[in-house]
CSV table of C-alpha atoms and ligand atoms in Angstrom, one decimal:
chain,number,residue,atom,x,y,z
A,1,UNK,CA,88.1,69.2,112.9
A,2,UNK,CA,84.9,68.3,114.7
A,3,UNK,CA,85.1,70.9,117.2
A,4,UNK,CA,86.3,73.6,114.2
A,5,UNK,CA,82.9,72.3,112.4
A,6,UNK,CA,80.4,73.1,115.6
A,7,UNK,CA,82.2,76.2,116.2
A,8,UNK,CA,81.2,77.2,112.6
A,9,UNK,CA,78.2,76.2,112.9
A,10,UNK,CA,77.9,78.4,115.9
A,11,UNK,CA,79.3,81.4,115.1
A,12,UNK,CA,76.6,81.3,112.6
A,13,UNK,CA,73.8,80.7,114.6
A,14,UNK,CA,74.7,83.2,117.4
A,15,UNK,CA,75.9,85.6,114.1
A,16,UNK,CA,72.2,85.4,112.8
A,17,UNK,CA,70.8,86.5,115.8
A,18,UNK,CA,73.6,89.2,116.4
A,19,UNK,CA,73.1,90.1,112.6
A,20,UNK,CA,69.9,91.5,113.7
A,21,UNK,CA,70.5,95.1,113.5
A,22,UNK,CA,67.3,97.5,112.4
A,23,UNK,CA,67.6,100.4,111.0
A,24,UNK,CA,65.0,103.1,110.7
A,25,UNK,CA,64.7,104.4,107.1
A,26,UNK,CA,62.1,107.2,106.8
A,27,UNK,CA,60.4,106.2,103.9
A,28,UNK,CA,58.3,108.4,101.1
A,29,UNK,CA,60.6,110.8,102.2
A,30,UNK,CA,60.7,113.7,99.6
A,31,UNK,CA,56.6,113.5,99.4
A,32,UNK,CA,54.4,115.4,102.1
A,33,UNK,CA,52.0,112.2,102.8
A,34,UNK,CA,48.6,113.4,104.2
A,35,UNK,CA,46.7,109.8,103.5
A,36,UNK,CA,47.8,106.1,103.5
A,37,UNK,CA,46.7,102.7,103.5
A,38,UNK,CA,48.8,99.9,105.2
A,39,UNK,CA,47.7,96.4,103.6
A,40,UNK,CA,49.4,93.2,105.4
A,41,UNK,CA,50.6,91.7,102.5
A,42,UNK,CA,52.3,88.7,104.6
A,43,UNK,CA,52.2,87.7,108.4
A,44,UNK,CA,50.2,89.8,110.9
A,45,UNK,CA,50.8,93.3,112.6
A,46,UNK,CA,49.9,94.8,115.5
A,47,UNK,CA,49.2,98.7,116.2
A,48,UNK,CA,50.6,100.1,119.1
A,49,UNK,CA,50.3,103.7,120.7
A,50,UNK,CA,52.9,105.7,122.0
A,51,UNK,CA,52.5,103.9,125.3
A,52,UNK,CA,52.4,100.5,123.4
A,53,UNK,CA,48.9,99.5,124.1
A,54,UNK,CA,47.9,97.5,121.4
A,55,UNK,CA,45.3,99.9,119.2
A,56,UNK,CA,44.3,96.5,117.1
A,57,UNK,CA,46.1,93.3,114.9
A,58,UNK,CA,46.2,93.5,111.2
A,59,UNK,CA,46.0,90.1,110.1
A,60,UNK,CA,47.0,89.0,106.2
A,61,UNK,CA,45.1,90.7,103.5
A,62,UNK,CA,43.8,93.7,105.7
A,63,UNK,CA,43.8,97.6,105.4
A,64,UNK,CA,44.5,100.2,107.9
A,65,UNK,CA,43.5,103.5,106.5
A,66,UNK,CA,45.3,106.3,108.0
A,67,UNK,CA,44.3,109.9,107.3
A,68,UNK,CA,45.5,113.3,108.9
A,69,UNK,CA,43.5,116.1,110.6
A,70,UNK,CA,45.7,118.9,111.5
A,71,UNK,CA,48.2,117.5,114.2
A,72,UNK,CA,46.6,114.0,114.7
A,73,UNK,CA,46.3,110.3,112.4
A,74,UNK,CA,42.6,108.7,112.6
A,75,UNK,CA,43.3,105.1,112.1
A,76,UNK,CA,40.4,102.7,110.4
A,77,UNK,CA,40.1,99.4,109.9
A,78,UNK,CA,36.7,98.5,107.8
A,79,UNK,CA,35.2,101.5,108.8
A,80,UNK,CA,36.0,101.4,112.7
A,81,UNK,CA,38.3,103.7,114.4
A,82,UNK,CA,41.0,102.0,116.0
A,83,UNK,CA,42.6,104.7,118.0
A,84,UNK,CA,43.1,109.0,117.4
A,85,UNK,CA,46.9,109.3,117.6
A,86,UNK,CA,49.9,111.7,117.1
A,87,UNK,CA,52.5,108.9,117.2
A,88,UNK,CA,51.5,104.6,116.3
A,89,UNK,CA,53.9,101.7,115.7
A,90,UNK,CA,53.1,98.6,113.4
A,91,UNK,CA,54.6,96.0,114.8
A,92,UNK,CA,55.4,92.8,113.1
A,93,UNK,CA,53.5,89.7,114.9
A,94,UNK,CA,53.3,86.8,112.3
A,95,UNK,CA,55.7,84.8,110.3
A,96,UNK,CA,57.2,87.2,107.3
A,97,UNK,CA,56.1,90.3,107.4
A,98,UNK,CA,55.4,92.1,104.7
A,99,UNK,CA,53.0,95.2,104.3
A,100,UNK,CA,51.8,97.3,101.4
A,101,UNK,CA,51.8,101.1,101.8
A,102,UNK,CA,49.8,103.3,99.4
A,103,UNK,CA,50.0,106.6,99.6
A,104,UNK,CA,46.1,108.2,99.0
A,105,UNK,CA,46.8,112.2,99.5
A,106,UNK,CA,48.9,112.4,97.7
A,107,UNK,CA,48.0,109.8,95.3
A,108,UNK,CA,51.6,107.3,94.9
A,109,UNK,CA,52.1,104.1,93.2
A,110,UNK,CA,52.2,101.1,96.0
A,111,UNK,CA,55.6,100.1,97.3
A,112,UNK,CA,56.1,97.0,99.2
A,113,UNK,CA,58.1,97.3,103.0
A,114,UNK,CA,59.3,94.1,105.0
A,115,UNK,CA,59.4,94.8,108.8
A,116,UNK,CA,58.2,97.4,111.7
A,117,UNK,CA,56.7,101.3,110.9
A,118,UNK,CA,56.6,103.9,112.9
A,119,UNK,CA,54.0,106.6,112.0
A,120,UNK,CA,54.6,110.1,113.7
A,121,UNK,CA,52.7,113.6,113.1
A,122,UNK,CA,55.7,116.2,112.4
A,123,UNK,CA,53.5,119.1,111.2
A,124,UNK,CA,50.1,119.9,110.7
A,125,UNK,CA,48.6,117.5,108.2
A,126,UNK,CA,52.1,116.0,107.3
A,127,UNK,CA,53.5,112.9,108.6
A,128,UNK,CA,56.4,110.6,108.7
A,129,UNK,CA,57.0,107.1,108.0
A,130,UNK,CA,59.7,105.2,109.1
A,131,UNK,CA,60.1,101.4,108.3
A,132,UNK,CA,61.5,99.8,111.1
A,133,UNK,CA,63.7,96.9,109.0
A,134,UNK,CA,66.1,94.7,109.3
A,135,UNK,CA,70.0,95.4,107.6
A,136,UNK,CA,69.8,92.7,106.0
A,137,UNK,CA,66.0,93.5,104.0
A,138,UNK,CA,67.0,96.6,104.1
A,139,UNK,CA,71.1,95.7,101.6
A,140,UNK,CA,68.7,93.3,99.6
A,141,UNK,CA,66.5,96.1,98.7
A,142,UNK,CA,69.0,99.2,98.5
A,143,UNK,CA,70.5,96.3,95.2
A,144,UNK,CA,67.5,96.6,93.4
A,145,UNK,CA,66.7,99.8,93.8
A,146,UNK,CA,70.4,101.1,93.2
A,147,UNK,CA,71.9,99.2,90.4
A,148,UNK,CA,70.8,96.1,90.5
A,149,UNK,CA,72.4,95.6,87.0
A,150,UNK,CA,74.7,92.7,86.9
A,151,UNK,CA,72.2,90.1,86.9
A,152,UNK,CA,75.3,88.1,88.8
A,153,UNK,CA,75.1,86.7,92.1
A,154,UNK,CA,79.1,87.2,93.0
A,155,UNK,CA,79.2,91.0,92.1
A,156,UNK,CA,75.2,91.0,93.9
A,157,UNK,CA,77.9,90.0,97.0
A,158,UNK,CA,80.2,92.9,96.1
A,159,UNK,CA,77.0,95.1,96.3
A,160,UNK,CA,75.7,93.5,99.6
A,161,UNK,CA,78.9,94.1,101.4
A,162,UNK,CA,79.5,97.7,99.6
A,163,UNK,CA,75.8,98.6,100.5
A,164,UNK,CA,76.0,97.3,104.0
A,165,UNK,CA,79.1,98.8,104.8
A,166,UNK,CA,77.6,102.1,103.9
A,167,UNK,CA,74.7,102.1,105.6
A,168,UNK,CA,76.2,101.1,109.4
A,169,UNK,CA,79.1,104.0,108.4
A,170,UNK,CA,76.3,106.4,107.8
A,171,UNK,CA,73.4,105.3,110.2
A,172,UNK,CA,73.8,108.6,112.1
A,173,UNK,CA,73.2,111.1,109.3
A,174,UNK,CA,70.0,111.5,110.1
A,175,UNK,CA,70.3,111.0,114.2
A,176,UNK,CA,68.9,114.3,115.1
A,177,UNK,CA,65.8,114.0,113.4
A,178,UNK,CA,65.3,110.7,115.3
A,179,UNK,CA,65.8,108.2,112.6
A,180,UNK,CA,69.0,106.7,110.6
A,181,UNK,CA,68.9,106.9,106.8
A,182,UNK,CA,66.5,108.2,104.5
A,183,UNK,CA,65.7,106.8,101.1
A,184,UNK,CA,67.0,109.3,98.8
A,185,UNK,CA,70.5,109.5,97.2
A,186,UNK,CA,71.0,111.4,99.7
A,187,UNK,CA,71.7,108.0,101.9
A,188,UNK,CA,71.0,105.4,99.5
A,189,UNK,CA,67.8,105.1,97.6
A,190,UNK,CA,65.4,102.6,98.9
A,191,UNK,CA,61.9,101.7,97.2
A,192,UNK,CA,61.1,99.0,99.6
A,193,UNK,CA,61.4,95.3,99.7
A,194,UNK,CA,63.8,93.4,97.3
A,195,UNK,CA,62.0,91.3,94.8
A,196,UNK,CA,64.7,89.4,93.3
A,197,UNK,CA,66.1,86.3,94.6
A,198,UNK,CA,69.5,86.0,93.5
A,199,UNK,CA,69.8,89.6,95.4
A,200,UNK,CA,68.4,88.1,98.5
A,201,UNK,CA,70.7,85.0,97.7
A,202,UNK,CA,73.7,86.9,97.5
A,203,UNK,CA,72.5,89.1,100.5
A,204,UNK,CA,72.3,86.2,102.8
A,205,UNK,CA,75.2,84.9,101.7
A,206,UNK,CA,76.9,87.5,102.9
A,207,UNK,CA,74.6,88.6,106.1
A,208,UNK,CA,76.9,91.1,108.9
A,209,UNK,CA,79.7,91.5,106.4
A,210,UNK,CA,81.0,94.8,106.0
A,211,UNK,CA,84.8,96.5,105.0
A,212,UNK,CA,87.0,97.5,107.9
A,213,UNK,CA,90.2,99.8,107.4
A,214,UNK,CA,93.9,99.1,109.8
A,215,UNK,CA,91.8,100.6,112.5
A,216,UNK,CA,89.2,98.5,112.6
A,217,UNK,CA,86.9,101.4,111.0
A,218,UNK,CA,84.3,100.8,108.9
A,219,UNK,CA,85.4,102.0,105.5
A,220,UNK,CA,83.7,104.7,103.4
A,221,UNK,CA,83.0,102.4,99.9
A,222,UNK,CA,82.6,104.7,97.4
A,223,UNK,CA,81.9,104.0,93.9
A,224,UNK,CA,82.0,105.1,90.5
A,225,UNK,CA,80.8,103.8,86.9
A,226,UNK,CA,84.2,103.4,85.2
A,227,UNK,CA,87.8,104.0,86.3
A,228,UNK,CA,89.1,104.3,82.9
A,229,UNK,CA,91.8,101.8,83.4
A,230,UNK,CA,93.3,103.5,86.3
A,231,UNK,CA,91.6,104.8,89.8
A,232,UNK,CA,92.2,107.7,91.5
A,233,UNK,CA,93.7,108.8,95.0
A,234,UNK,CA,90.8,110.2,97.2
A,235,UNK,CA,93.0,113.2,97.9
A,236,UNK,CA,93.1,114.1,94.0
A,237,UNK,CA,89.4,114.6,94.1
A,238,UNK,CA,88.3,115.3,97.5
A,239,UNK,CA,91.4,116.5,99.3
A,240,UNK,CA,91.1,113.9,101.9
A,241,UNK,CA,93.7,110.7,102.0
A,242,UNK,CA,92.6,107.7,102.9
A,243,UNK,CA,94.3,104.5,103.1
A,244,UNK,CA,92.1,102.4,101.6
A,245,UNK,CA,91.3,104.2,98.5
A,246,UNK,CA,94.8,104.6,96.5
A,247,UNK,CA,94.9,104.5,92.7
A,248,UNK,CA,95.3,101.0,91.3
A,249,UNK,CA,95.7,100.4,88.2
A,250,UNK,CA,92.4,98.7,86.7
A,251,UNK,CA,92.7,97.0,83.7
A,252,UNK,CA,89.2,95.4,84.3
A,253,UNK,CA,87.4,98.9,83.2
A,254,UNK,CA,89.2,98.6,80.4
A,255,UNK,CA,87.0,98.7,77.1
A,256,UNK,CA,83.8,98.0,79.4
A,257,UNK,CA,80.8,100.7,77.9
A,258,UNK,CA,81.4,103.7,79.9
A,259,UNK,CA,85.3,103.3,79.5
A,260,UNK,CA,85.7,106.1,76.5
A,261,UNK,CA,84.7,109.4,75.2
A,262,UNK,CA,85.1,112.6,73.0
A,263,UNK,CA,83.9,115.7,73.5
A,264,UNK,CA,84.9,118.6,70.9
A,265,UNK,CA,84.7,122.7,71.7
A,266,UNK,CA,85.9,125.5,69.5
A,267,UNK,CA,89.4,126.5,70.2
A,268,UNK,CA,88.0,130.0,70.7
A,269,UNK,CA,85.7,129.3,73.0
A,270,UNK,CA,88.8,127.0,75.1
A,271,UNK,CA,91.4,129.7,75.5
A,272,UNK,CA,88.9,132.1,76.2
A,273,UNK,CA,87.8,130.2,79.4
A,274,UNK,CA,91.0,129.4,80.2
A,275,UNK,CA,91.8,133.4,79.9
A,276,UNK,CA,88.7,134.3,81.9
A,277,UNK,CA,88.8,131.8,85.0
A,278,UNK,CA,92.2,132.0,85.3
A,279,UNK,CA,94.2,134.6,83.8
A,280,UNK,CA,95.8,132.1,81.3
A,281,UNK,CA,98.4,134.0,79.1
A,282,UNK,CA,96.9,132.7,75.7
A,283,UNK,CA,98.9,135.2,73.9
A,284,UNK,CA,102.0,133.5,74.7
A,285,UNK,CA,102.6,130.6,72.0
A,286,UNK,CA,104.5,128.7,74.2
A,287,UNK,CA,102.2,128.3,76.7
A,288,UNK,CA,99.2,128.1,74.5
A,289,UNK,CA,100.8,124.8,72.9
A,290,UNK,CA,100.6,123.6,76.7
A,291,UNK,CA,97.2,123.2,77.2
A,292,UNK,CA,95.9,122.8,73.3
A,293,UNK,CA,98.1,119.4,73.4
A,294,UNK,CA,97.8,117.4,77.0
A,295,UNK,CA,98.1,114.4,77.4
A,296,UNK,CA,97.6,111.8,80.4
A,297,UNK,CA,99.3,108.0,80.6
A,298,UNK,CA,98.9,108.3,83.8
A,299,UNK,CA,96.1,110.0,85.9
A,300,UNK,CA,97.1,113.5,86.8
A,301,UNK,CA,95.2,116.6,89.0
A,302,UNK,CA,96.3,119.9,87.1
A,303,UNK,CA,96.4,120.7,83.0
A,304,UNK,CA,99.0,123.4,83.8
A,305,UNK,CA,99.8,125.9,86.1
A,306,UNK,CA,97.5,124.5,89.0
A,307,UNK,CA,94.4,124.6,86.7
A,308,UNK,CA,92.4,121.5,88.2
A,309,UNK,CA,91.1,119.0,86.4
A,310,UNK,CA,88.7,118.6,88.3
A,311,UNK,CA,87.4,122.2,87.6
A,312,UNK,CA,87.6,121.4,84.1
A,313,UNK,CA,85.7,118.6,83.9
A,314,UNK,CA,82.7,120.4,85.8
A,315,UNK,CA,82.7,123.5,84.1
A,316,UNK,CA,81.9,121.4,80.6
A,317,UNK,CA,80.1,118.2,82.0
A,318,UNK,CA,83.0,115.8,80.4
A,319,UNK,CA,82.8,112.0,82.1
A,320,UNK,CA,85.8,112.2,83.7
A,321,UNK,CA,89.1,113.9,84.5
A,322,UNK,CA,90.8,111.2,82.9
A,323,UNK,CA,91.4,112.9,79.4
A,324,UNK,CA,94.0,114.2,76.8
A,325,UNK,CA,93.7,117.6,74.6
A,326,UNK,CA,94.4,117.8,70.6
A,327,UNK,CA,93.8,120.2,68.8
A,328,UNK,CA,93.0,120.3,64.9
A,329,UNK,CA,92.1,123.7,62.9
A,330,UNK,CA,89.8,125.7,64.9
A,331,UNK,CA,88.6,121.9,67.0
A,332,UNK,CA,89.6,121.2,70.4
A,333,UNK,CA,89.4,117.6,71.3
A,334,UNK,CA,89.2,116.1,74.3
A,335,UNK,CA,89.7,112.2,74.7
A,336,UNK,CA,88.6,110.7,77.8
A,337,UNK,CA,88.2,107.7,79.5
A,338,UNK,CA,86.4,106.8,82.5
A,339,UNK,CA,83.1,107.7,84.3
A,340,UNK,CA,82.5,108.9,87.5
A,341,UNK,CA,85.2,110.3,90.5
A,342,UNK,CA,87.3,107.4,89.1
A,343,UNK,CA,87.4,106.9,93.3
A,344,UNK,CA,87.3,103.4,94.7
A,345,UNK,CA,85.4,101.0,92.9
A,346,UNK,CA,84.8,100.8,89.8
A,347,UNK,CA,81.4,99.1,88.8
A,348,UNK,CA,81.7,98.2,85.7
A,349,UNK,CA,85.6,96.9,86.2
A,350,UNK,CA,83.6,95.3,89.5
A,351,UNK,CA,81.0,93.1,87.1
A,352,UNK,CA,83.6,92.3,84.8
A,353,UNK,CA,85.7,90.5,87.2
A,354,UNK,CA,82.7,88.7,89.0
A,355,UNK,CA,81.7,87.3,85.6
A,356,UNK,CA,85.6,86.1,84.8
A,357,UNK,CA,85.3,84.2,87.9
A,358,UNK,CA,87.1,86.7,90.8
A,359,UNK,CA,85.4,86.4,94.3
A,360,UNK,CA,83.5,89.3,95.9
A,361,UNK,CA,85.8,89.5,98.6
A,362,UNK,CA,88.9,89.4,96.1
A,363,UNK,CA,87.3,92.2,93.6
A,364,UNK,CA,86.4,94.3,96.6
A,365,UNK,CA,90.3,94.2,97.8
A,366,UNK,CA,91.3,94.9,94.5
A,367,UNK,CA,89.4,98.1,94.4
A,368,UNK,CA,89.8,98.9,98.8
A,369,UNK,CA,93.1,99.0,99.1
A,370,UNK,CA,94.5,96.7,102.3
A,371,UNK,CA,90.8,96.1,103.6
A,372,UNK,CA,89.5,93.4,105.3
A,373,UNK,CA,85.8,91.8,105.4
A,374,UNK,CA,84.7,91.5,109.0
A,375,UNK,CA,81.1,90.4,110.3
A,376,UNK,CA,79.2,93.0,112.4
A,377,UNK,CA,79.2,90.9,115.1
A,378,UNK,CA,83.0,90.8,115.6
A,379,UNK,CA,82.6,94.3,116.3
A,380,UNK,CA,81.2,96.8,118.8
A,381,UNK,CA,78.2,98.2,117.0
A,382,UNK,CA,74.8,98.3,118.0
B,1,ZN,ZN1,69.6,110.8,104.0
């Protein structure tokens, strides 16, 4: 038992060090940032040029200005220019590091980055800032900035895992461009360092774990708001099969906010479309009475007559494809429930069973069919 309690103990030393693992994250990406000041908000930084001579140290409470002119950054500290460069590195050199960035040109509320930057001219007057940050800064933050909604620390565990899995199964989306996520939607949105410290709590709590399929693959952990009491098959919505995210039935979702909806359109207006995108035969009663009552126990793919769902519910913007059709009069009716692909997890079935007392690791099975919870470490990433 000894021995089994020093191993622990070791694993989760040499797992913290392992654990580790930066990401760059390009950072104010959508905005074309001419001017900037860097303020050490924590700790002590130094700048470095592309050769790593050190420009200068930033210690706590100081400003780096940094301003372009055409394909170079002119870097000033009260006043004085500490170096004329095209590409500079701020590298942590204190205990907790922490650094301000205000954008000047153009003018950007302050966000607040933990970690390394690297500052790199990519066209004329335009450049590019990549924080440098740890996985593990980086999960705490992606909660906050994403849906940090619960206000619970087990489904903030869910999230850690979910978000961390993501991120190391997408690092290389932005690999030709020379850095790994950026901080839109696009990857996962990112405003910087987490503020809240249940996130970070749960976070550490959970530091290097991430959702591996049979193969050992790091899973794709899609999400949605609400399955509607029943998730879907990937295939159903994306054509693809995976075996980790099956339908289960979810009666967590089940009354939670986004679980139900109506929407109402003219019968008119229903057959027409049908007639129009494709080539229903509304004349004929007996099909008409097919698609003016529908109904759906279970979650299907078509109406009728290989008319998607899918289709349907983008062509009028319903919630979900998780609905039935009635008819009254001149009223179509559609009855839905759900939110969202209905793929994977459901977040709001998610919170309900971390507040009723079900584990992270148990809710995120429930919802990943026949995954396990590995830490990075176990595997060969890096
Ligand atoms: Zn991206």
């Amino acid at each position: 038992m000894k021995y089994a309690v020093s191993l622990l103990v070791f694993l989760l030393a040499f797992g913290s060090i392992k654990a580790e693992v930066k990401l760059k994250v390009r950072i104010f990406s959508t905005s074309t940032i001419r001017d900037i000041d860097f303020e050490v908000f924590s700790g002590k930084y130094e700048v470095l040029d592309s050769s790593g001579k050190v420009l200068g140290v930033l210690e706590k409470k100081e400003i780096m200005q940094v301003r372009c002119f055409g394909s170079l950054m002119v870097l000033t500290k009260n006043g004085d220019t500490l170096g004329i460069e095209e590409k500079v590195e701020l590298r942590s050199a204190g205990f907790l590091n922490i650094m301000e960035l205000t954008p000047v040109r153009p003018s950007i509320n302050s966000r607040v980055y933990d970690d390394d930057f690297i500052l790199e001219i990519i066209e004329s007057n335009t450049m590019r800032i990549i924080n440098n940050v740890q996985l593990e800064h980086y999960v705490a933050g992606v909660i906050e900035a994403e849906a940090g909604i619960a206000k619970n620390e087990e489904f903030y565990k869910v999230q850690a895992v979910s978000t961390r899995t993501f991120a190391m199964k997408t690092m290389y989306k932005h690999e030709a461009e020379g850095f790994h996520l950026c901080d839109q939607t696009h990857c996962q949105v990112y405003k910087g360092r987490c503020s809240k410290t249940e996130i970070m709590i749960a976070t550490s709590k959970t530091a290097g774990q991430v959702m591996v399929d049979d193969n050992g693959e790091l899973i794709t952990a899609v999400f949605h708001s609400n399955s509607g009491g029943q998730t879907a098959n990937s295939e159903d919505v994306w054509g693809k099969a995976l075996p980790y995210l099956r339908s289960v039935v979810d009666s967590f979702s089940v009354g939670q906010r986004s679980y139900y909806w109506t929407k109402t359109i003219g019968k008119q207006e229903w057959l027409d479309y049908l007639k129009r995108n494709f080539n229903f035969p509304t004349d004929d009663m007996l099909e008409q009475k097919k698609v003016l009552g529908f109904s759906q126990p279970y979650r299907k793919t078509y109406l009728t007559n290989g008319i998607s769902l899918r289709r349907i519910r983008q062509d009028f913007g319903l919630r979900s494809t998780f609905f039935s059709i009635s008819t009254e009069g001149d009223v179509v009716t559609f009855t839905g429930r759900g939110f969202g692909h209905g793929v994977g997890m459901s977040q709001e079935g998610a919170i309900r069973m971390a507040k009723s007392g079900y584990t992270y690791d148990y809710i995120l099975k429930f919802y990943y069919t026949g995954v396990e919870i590995m830490r990075l470490e176990e595997m060969n990433i890096n």
